[in-house]
Short mmCIF file of C-alpha atoms in Angstrom, two decimals:
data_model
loop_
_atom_site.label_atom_id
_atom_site.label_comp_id
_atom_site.label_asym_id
_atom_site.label_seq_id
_atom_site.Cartn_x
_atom_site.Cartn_y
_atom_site.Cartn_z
CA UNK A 1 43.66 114.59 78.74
CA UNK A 2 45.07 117.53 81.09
CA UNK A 3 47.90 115.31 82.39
CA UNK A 4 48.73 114.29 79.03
CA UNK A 5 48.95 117.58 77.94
CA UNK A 6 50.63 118.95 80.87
CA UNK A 7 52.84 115.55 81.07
CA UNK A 8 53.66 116.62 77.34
CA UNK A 9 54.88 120.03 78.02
CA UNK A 10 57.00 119.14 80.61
CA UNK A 11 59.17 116.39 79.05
CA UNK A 12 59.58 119.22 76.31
CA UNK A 13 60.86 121.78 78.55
CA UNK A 14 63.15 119.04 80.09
CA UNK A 15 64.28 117.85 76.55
CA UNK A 16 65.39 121.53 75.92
CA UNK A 17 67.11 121.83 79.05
CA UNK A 18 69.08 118.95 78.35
CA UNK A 19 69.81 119.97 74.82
CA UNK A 20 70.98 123.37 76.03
CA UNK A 21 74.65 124.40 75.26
CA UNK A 22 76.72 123.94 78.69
CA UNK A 23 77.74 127.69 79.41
CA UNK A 24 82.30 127.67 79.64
CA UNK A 25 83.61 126.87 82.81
CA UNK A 26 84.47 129.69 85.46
CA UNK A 27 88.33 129.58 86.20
CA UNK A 28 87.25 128.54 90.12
CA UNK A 29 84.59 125.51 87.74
CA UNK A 30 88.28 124.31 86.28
CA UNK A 31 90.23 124.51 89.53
CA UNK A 32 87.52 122.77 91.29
CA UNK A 33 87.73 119.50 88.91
CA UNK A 34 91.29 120.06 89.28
CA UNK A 35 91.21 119.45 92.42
CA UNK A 36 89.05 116.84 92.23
CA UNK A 37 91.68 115.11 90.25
CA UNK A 38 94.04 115.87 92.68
CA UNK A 39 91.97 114.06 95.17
CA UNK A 40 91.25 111.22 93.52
CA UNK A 41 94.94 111.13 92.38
CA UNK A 42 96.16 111.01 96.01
CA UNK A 43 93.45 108.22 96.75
CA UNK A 44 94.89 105.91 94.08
CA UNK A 45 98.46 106.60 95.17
CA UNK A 46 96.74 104.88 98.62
CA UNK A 47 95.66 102.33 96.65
CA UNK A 48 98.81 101.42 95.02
CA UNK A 49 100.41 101.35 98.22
CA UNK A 50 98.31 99.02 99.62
CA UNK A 51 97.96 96.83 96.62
CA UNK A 52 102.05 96.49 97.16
CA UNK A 53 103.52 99.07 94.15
CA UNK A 54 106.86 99.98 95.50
CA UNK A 55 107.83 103.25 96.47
CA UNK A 56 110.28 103.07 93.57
CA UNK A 57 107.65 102.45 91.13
CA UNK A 58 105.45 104.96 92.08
CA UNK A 59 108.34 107.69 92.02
CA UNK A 60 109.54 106.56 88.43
CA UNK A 61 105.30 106.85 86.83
CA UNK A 62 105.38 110.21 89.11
CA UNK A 63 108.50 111.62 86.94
CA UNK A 64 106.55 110.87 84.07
CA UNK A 65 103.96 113.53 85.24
CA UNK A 66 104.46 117.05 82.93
CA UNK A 67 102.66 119.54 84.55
CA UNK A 68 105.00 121.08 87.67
CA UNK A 69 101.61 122.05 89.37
CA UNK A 70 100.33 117.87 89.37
CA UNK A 71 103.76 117.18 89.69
CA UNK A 72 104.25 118.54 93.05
CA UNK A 73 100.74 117.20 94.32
CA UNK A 74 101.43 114.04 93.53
CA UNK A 75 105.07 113.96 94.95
CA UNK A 76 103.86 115.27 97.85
CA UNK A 77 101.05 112.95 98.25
CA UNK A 78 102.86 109.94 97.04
CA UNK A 79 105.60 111.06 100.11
CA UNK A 80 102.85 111.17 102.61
CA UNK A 81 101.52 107.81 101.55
CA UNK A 82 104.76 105.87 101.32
CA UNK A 83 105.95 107.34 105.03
CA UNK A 84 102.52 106.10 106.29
CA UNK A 85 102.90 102.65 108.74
CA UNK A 86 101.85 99.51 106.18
CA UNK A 87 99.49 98.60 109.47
CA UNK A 88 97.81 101.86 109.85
CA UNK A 89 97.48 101.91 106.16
CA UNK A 90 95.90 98.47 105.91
CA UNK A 91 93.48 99.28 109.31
CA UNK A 92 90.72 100.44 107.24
CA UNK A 93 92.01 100.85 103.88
CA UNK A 94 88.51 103.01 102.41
CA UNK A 95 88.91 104.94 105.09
CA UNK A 96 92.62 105.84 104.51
CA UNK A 97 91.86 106.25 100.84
CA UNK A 98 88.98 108.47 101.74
CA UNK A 99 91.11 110.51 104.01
CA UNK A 100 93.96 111.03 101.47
CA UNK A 101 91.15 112.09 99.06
CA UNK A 102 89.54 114.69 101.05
CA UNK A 103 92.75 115.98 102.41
CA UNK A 104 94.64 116.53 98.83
CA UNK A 105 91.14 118.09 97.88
CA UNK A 106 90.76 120.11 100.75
CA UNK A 107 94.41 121.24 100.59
CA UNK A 108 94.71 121.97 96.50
CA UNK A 109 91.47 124.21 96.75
CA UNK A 110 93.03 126.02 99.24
CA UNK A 111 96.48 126.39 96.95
CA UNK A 112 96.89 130.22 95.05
CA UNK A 113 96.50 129.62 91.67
CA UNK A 114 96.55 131.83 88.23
CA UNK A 115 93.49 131.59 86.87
CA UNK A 116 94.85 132.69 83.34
CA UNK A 117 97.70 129.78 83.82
CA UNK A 118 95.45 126.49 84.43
CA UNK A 119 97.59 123.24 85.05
CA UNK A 120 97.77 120.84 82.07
CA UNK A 121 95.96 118.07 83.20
CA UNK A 122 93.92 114.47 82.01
CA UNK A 123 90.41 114.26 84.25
CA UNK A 124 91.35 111.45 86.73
#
């Protein structure tokens, strides 16, 4: 009967924690998934590479980008990953996607940023 009870009060107090409101994001929260974004973004531009999009298609969905800030990420990134050798890049192709990842996270975390000016960007 004590585990029941005690069972009882504990999937309550988890039920409420789950049901709590989600406090707003810090600005450093939302540059943080940003970047995450970034990351990923520079992974798929990998990806595309390897999966033979041409450098020419990747530029023209790149223009289509609005935000200058994800703009000049990806540009960069998509730079980097064309100018790669298409045998290094098919080596170990997770671990070339993982790099690209970690590096555009690594290196968009590290970017100044405003936090009253947030790029305009889709979770990727």
């Amino acid at each position: 009967m004590k585990k029941l009870v005690i069972l009882s009060a504990v999937s309550t107090v988890l039920l409420m924690t789950g049901c709590s409101e989600k406090k707003p994001a810090t600005p450093e929260e939302i540059w943080q998934g940003y970047c995450t974004s970034i990351g990923n973004a520079a992974r798929t531009l990998v990806l595309d590479r390897q999966n033979g999009i041409t450098h020419k298609e990747a530029v023209e969905y790149a223009d289509k980008v609005t935000d200058p800030t994800t703009k000049g990420f990806v540009k960069e990134y998509l730079e980097k990953v064309y100018a790669m050798p298409d045998a290094e890049l098919k080596a170990d192709k997770d671990a070339v996607q993982a790099q690209f990842k970690q590096e555009a996270y690594e290196q968009c975390v590290k970017t100044p940023h405003d936090p009253k000016k947030m790029p305009d960007y889709k979770p990727f």
